[in-house]
PDB file of C-alpha atoms in Angstrom:
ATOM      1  CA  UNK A   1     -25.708 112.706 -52.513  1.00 49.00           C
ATOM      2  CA  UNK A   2     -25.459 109.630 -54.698  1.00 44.00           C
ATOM      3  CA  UNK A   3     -23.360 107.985 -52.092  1.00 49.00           C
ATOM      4  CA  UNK A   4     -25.967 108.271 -49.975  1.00 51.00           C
ATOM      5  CA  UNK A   5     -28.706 107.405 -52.118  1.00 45.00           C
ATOM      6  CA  UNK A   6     -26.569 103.665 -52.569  1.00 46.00           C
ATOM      7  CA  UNK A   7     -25.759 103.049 -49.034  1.00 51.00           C
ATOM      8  CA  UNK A   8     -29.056 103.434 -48.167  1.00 47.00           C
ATOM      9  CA  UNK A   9     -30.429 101.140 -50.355  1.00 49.00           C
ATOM     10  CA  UNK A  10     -27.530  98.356 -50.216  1.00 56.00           C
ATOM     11  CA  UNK A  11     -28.807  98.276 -46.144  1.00 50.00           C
ATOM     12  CA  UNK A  12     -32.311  97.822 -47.174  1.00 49.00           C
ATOM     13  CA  UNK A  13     -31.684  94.693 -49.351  1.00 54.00           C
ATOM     14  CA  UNK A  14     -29.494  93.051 -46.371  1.00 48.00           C
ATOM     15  CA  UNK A  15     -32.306  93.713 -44.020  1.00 47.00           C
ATOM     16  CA  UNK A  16     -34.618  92.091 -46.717  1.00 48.00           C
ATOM     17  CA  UNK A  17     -32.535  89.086 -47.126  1.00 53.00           C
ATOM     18  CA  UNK A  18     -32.143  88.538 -43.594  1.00 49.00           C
ATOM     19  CA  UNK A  19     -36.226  88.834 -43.064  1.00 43.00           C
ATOM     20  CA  UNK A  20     -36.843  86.000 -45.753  1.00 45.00           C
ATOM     21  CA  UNK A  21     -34.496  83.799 -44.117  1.00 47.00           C
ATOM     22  CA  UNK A  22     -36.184  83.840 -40.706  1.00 48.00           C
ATOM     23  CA  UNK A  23     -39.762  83.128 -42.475  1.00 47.00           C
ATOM     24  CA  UNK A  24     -38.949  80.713 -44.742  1.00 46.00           C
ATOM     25  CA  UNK A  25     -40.649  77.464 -44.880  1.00 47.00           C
ATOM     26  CA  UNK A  26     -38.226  73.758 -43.830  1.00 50.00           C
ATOM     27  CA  UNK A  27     -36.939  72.948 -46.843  1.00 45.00           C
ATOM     28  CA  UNK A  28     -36.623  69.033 -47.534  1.00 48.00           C
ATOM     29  CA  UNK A  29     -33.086  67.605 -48.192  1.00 46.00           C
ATOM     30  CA  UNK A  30     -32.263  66.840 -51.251  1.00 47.00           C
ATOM     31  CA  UNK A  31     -32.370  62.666 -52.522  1.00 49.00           C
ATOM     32  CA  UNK A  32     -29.477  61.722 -54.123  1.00 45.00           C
ATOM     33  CA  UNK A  33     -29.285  58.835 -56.454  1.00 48.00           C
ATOM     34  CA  UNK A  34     -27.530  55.161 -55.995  1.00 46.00           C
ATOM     35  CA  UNK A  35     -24.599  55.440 -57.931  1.00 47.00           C
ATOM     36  CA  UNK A  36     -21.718  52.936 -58.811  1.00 47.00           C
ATOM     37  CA  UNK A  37     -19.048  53.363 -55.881  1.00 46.00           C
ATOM     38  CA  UNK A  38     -22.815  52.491 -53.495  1.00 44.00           C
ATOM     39  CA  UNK A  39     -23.323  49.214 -54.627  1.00 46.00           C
ATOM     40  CA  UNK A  40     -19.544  48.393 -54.827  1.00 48.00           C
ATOM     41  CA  UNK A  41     -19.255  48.977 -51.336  1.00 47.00           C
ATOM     42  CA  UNK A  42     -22.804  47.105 -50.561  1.00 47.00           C
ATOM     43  CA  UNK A  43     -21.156  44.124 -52.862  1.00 49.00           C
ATOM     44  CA  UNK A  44     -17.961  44.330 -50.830  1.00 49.00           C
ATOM     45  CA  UNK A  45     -20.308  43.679 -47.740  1.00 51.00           C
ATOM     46  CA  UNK A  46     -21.727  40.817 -48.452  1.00 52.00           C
ATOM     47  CA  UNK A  47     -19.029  39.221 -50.269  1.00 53.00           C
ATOM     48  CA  UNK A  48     -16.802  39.611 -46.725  1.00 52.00           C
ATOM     49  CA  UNK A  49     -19.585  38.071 -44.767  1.00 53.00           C
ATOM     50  CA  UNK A  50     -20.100  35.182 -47.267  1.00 53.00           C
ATOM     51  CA  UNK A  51     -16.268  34.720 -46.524  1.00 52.00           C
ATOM     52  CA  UNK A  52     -16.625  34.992 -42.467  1.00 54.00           C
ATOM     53  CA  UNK A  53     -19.494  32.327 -42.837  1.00 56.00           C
ATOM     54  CA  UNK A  54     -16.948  29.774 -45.285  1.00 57.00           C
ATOM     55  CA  UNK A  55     -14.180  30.367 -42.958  1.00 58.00           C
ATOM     56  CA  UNK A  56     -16.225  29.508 -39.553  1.00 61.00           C
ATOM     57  CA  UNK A  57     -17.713  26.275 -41.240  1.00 57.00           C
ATOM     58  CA  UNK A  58     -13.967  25.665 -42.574  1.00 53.00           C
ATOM     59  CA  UNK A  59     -13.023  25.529 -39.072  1.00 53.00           C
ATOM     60  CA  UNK A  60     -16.037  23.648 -37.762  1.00 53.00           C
ATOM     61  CA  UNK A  61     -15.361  20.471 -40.465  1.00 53.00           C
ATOM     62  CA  UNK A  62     -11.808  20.778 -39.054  1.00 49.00           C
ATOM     63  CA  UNK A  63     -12.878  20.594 -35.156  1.00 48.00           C
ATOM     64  CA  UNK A  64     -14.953  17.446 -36.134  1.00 51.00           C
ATOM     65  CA  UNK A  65     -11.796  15.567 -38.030  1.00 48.00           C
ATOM     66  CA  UNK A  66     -10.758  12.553 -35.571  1.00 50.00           C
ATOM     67  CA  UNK A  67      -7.634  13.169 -34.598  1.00 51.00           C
ATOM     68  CA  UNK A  68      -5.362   9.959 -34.985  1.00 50.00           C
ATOM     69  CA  UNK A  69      -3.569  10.518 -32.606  1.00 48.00           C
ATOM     70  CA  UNK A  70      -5.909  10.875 -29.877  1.00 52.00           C
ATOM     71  CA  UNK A  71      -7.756   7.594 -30.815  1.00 50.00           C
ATOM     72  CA  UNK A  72      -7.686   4.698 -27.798  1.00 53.00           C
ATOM     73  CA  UNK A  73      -4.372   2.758 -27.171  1.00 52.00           C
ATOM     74  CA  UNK A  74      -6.679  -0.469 -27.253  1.00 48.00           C
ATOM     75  CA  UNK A  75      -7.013  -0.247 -31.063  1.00 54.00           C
ATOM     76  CA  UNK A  76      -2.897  -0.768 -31.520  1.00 52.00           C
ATOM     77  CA  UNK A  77      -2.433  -3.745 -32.416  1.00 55.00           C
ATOM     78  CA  UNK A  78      -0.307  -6.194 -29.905  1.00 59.00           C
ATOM     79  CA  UNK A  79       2.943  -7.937 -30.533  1.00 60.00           C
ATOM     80  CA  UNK A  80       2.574 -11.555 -30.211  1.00 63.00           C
ATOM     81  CA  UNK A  81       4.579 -13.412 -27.361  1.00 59.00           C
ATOM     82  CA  UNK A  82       6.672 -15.654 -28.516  1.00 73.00           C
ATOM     83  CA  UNK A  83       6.963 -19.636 -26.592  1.00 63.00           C
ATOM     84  CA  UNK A  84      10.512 -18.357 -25.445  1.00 65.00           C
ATOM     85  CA  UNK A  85       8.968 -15.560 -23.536  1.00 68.00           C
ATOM     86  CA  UNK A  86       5.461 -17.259 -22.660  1.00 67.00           C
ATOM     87  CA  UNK A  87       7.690 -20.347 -21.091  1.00 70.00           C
ATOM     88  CA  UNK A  88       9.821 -17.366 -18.791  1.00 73.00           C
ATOM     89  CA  UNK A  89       6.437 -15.449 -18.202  1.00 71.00           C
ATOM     90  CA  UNK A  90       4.968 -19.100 -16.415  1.00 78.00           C
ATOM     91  CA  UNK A  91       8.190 -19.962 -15.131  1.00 78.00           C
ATOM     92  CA  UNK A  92       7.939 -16.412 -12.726  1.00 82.00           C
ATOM     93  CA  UNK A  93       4.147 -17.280 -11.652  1.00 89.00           C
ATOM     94  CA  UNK A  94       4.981 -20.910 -10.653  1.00 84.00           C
ATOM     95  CA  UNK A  95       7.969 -19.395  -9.028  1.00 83.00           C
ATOM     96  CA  UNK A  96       5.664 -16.981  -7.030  1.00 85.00           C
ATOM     97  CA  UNK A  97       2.942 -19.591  -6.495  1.00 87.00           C
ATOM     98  CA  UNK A  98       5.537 -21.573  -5.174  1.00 84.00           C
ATOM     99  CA  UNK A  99       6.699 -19.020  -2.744  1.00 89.00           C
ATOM    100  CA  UNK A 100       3.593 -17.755  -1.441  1.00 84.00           C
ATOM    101  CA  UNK A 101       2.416 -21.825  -0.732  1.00 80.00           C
ATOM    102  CA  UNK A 102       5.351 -22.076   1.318  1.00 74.00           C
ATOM    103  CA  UNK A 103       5.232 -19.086   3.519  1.00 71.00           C
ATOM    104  CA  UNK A 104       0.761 -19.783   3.561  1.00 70.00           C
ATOM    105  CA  UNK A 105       2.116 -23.652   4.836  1.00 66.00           C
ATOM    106  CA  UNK A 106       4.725 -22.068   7.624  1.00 59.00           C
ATOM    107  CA  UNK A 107       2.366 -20.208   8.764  1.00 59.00           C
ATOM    108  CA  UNK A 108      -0.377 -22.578   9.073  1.00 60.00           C
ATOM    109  CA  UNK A 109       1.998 -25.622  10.802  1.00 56.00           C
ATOM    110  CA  UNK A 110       3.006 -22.409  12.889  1.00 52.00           C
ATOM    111  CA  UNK A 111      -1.098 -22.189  13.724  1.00 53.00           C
ATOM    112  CA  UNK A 112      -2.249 -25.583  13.430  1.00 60.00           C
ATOM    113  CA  UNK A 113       0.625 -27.658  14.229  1.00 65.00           C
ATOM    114  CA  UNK A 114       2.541 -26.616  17.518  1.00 72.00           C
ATOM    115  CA  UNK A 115       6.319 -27.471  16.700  1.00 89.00           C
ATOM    116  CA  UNK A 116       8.299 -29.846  18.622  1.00 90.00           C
ATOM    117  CA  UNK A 117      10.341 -27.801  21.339  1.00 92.00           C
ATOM    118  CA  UNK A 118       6.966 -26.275  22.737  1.00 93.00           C
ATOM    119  CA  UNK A 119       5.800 -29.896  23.124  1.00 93.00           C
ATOM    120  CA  UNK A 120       8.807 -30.546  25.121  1.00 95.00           C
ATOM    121  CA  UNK A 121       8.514 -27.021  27.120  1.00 96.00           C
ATOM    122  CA  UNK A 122       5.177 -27.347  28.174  1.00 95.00           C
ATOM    123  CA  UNK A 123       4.998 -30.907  29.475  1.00 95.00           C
ATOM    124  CA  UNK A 124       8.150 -30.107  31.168  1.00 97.00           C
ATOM    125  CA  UNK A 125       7.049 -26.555  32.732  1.00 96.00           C
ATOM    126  CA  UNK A 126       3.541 -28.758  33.494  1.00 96.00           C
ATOM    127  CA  UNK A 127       5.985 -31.076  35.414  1.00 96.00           C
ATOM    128  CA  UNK A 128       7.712 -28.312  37.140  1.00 97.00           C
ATOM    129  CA  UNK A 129       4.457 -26.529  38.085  1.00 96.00           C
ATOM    130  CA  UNK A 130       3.021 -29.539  39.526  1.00 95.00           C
ATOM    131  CA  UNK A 131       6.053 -30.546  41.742  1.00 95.00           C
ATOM    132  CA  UNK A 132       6.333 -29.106  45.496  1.00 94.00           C
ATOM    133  CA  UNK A 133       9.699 -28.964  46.278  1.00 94.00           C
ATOM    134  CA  UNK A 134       9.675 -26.193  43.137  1.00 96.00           C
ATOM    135  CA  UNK A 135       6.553 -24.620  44.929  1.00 95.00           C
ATOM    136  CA  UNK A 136       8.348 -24.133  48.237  1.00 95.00           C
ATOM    137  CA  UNK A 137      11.398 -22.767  47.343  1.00 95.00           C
ATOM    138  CA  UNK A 138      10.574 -19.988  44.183  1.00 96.00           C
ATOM    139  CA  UNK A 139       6.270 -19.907  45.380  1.00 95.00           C
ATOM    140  CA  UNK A 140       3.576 -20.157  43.164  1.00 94.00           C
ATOM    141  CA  UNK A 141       2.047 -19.614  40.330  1.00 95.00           C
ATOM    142  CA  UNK A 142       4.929 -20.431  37.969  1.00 96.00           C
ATOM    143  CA  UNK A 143       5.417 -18.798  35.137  1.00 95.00           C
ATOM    144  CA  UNK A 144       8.014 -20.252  31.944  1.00 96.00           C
ATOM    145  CA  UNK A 145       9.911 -17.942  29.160  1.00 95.00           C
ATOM    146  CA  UNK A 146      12.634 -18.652  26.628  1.00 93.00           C
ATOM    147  CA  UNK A 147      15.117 -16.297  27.214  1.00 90.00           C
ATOM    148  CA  UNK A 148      15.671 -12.855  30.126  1.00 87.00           C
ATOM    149  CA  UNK A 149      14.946 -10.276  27.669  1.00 86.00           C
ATOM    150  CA  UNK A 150      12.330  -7.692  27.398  1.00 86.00           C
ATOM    151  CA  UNK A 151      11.617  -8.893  24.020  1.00 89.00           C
ATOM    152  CA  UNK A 152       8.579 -10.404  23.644  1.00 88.00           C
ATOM    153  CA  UNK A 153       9.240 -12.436  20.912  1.00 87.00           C
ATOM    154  CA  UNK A 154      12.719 -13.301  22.635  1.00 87.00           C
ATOM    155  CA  UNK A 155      10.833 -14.448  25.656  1.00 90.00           C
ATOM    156  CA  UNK A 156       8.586 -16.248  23.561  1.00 90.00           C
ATOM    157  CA  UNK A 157      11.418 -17.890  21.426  1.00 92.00           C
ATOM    158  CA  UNK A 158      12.504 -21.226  23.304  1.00 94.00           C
ATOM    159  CA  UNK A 159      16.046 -22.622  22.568  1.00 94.00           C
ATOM    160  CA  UNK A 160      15.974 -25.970  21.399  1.00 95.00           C
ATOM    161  CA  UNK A 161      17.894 -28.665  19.802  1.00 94.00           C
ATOM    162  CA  UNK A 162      16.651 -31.774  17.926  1.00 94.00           C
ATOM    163  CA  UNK A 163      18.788 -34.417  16.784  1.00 92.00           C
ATOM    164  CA  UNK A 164      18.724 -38.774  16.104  1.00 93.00           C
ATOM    165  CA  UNK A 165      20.919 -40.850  17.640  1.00 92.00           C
ATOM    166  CA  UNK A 166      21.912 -44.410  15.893  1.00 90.00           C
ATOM    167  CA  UNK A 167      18.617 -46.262  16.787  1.00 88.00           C
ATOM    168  CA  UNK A 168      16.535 -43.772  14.905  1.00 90.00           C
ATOM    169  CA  UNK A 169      15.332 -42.753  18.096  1.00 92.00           C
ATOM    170  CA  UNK A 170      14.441 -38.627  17.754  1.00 94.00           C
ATOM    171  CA  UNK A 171      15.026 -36.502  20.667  1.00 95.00           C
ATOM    172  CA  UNK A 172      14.634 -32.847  21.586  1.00 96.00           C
ATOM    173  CA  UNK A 173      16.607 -30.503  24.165  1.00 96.00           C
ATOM    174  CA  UNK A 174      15.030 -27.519  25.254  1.00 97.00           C
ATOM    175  CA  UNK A 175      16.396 -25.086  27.948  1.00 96.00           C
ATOM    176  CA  UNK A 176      14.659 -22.102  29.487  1.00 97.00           C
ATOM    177  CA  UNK A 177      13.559 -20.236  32.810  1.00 97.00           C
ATOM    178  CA  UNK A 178      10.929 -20.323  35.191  1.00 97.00           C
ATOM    179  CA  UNK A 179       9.810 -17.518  37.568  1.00 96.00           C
ATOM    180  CA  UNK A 180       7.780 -17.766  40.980  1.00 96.00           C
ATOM    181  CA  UNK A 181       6.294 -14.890  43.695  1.00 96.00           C
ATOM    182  CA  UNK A 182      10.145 -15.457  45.471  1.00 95.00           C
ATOM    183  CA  UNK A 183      12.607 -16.854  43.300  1.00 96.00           C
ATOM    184  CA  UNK A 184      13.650 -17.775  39.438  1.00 96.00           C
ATOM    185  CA  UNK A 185      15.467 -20.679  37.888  1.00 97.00           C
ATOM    186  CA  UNK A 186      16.393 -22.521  34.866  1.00 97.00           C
ATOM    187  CA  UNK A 187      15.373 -25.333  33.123  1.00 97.00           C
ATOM    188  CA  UNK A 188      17.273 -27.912  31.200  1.00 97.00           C
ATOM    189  CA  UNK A 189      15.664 -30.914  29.899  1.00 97.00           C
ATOM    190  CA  UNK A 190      15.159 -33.986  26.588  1.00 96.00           C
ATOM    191  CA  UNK A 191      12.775 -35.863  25.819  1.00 95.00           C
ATOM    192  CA  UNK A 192      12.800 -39.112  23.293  1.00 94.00           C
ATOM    193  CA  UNK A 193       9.891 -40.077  20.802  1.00 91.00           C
ATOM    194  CA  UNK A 194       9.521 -43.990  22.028  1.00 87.00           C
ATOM    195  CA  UNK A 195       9.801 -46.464  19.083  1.00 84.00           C
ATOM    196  CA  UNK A 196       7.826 -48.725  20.849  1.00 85.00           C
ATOM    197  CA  UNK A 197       4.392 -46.422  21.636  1.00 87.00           C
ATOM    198  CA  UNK A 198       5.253 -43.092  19.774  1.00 86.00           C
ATOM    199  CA  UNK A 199       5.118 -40.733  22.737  1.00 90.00           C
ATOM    200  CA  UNK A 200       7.300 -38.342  24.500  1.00 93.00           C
ATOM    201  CA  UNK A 201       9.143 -39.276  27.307  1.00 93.00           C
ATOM    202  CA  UNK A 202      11.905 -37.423  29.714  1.00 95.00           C
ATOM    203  CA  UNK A 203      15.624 -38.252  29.484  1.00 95.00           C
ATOM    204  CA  UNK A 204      16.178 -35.661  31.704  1.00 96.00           C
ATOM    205  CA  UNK A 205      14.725 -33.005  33.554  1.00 97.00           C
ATOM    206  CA  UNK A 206      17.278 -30.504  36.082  1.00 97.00           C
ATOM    207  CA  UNK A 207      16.011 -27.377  37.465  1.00 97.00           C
ATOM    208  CA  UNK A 208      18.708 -25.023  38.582  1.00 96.00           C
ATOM    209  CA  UNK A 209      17.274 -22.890  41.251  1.00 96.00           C
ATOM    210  CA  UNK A 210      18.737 -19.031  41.365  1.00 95.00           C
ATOM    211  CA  UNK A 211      17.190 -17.017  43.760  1.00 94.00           C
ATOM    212  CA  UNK A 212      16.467 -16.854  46.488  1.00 93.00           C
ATOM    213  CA  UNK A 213      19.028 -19.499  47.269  1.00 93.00           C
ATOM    214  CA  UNK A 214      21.191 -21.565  44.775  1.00 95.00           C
ATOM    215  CA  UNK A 215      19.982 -25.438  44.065  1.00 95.00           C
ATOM    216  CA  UNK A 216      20.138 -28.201  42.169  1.00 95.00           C
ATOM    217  CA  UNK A 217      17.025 -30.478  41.457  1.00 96.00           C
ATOM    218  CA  UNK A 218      16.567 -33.081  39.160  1.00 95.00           C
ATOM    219  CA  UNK A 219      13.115 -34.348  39.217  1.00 95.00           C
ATOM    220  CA  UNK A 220      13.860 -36.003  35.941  1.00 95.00           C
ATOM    221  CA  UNK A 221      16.284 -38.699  34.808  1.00 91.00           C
ATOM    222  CA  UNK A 222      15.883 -42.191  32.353  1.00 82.00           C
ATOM    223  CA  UNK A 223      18.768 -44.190  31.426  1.00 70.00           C
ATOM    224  CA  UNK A 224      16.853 -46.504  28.314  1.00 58.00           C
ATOM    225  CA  UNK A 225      17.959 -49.573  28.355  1.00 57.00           C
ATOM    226  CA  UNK A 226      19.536 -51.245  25.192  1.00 49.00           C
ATOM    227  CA  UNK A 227      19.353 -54.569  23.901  1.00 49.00           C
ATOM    228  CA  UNK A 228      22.914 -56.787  23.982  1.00 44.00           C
ATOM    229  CA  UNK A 229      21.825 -59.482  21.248  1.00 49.00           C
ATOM    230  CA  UNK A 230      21.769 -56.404  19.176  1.00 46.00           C
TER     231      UNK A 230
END
């Protein structure tokens, strides 16, 4: 009986409990004081990003050091050049000068100033040209070249030989070929500088004639004559 009596009432206080839970008004949470270990870790804070900020500007003053070795080559200071190697230095530019003056005057006489053996050659292909028995026998026009090659410069190259004799006299050989519409042939002829007026004249002038037919012509031939007192 008393068993029951308890049970009973032990399962009306749980319902109770249970009903006074549901109803009961929010309850605010509780505020709890700032207390040592707080500002210890708020002091920790600040003190790491004071040292973040020294470190950055640390590294910003290093950034704007000038590095020495980085500065331009122009501020090194030069050795001085001593008379030994200032005398060697001008001795190599005259050398050059020197050099380049001669080639610059080679190739202006080559320009400017037609050498000797083409003298001779062209009078003596103008004489050639301007002679009929030539005319008949290899046609016309007549052309002259230095040498049978397909060279051009080869062609263009005349052989030549210039020598004095005892009088002071100069004279120039000068041997090369001659083509027509029918035939070819070759030249051989010298001319002498006269003492006595200063211009060219012919010692000799043979044209061999090789095709069509083989000939013999020499339009060309002084024998100067020499003084006997002398």
């Amino acid at each position: 009986m008393f068993r029951r009596i308890f049970s009973h009432h032990r399962a009306l206080s749980v319902c109770t409990r249970s009903l006074a839970t549901r109803h009961a008004p929010n309850v605010p949470l509780p505020s709890f004081p700032i207390t040592g270990s707080t500002r210890s870790i708020s002091s920790k804070t600040s003190q790491s990003k004071e040292h973040g900020d020294s470190t950055n500007k640390a590294k910003k003053d290093i950034a704007s050091v000038e590095d020495p070795f980085s500065a331009p080559t122009y501020n090194i200071p030069e050795k001085p050049v001593t008379f030994v190697e200032g005398a060697s230095y001008s001795v190599v530019i005259l050398a050059g000068l020197g050099i380049a003056a001669a080639a610059g005057y080679a190739v202006f006489k080559e320009l400017i100033f037609q050498p000797k053996e083409y003298k001779i050659y062209s009078k003596a292909l103008k004489r050639i040209q301007d002679d009929g028995q030539i005319r008949v026998r290899i046609g016309s026009p007549i052309t002259g070249y230095g040498q049978e090659s397909r060279n051009r410069a080869a062609r263009q190259r005349i052989p030549h030989r210039v020598w004095t004799d005892e009088e002071g006299v100069e004279h120039v050989e000068v041997n090369f070929y001659i083509r027509g519409p029918h035939g070819h042939a070759k030249v051989f002829s010298e001319m002498f500088k006269g003492p006595a007026d200063n211009e060219w004249k012919f010692t000799y002038l043979i044209v061999e004639i090789r095709a069509p037919s083989t000939a013999q012509i020499i339009l060309e031939s002084y024998i100067p004559t020499y003084n006997a007192t002398k």
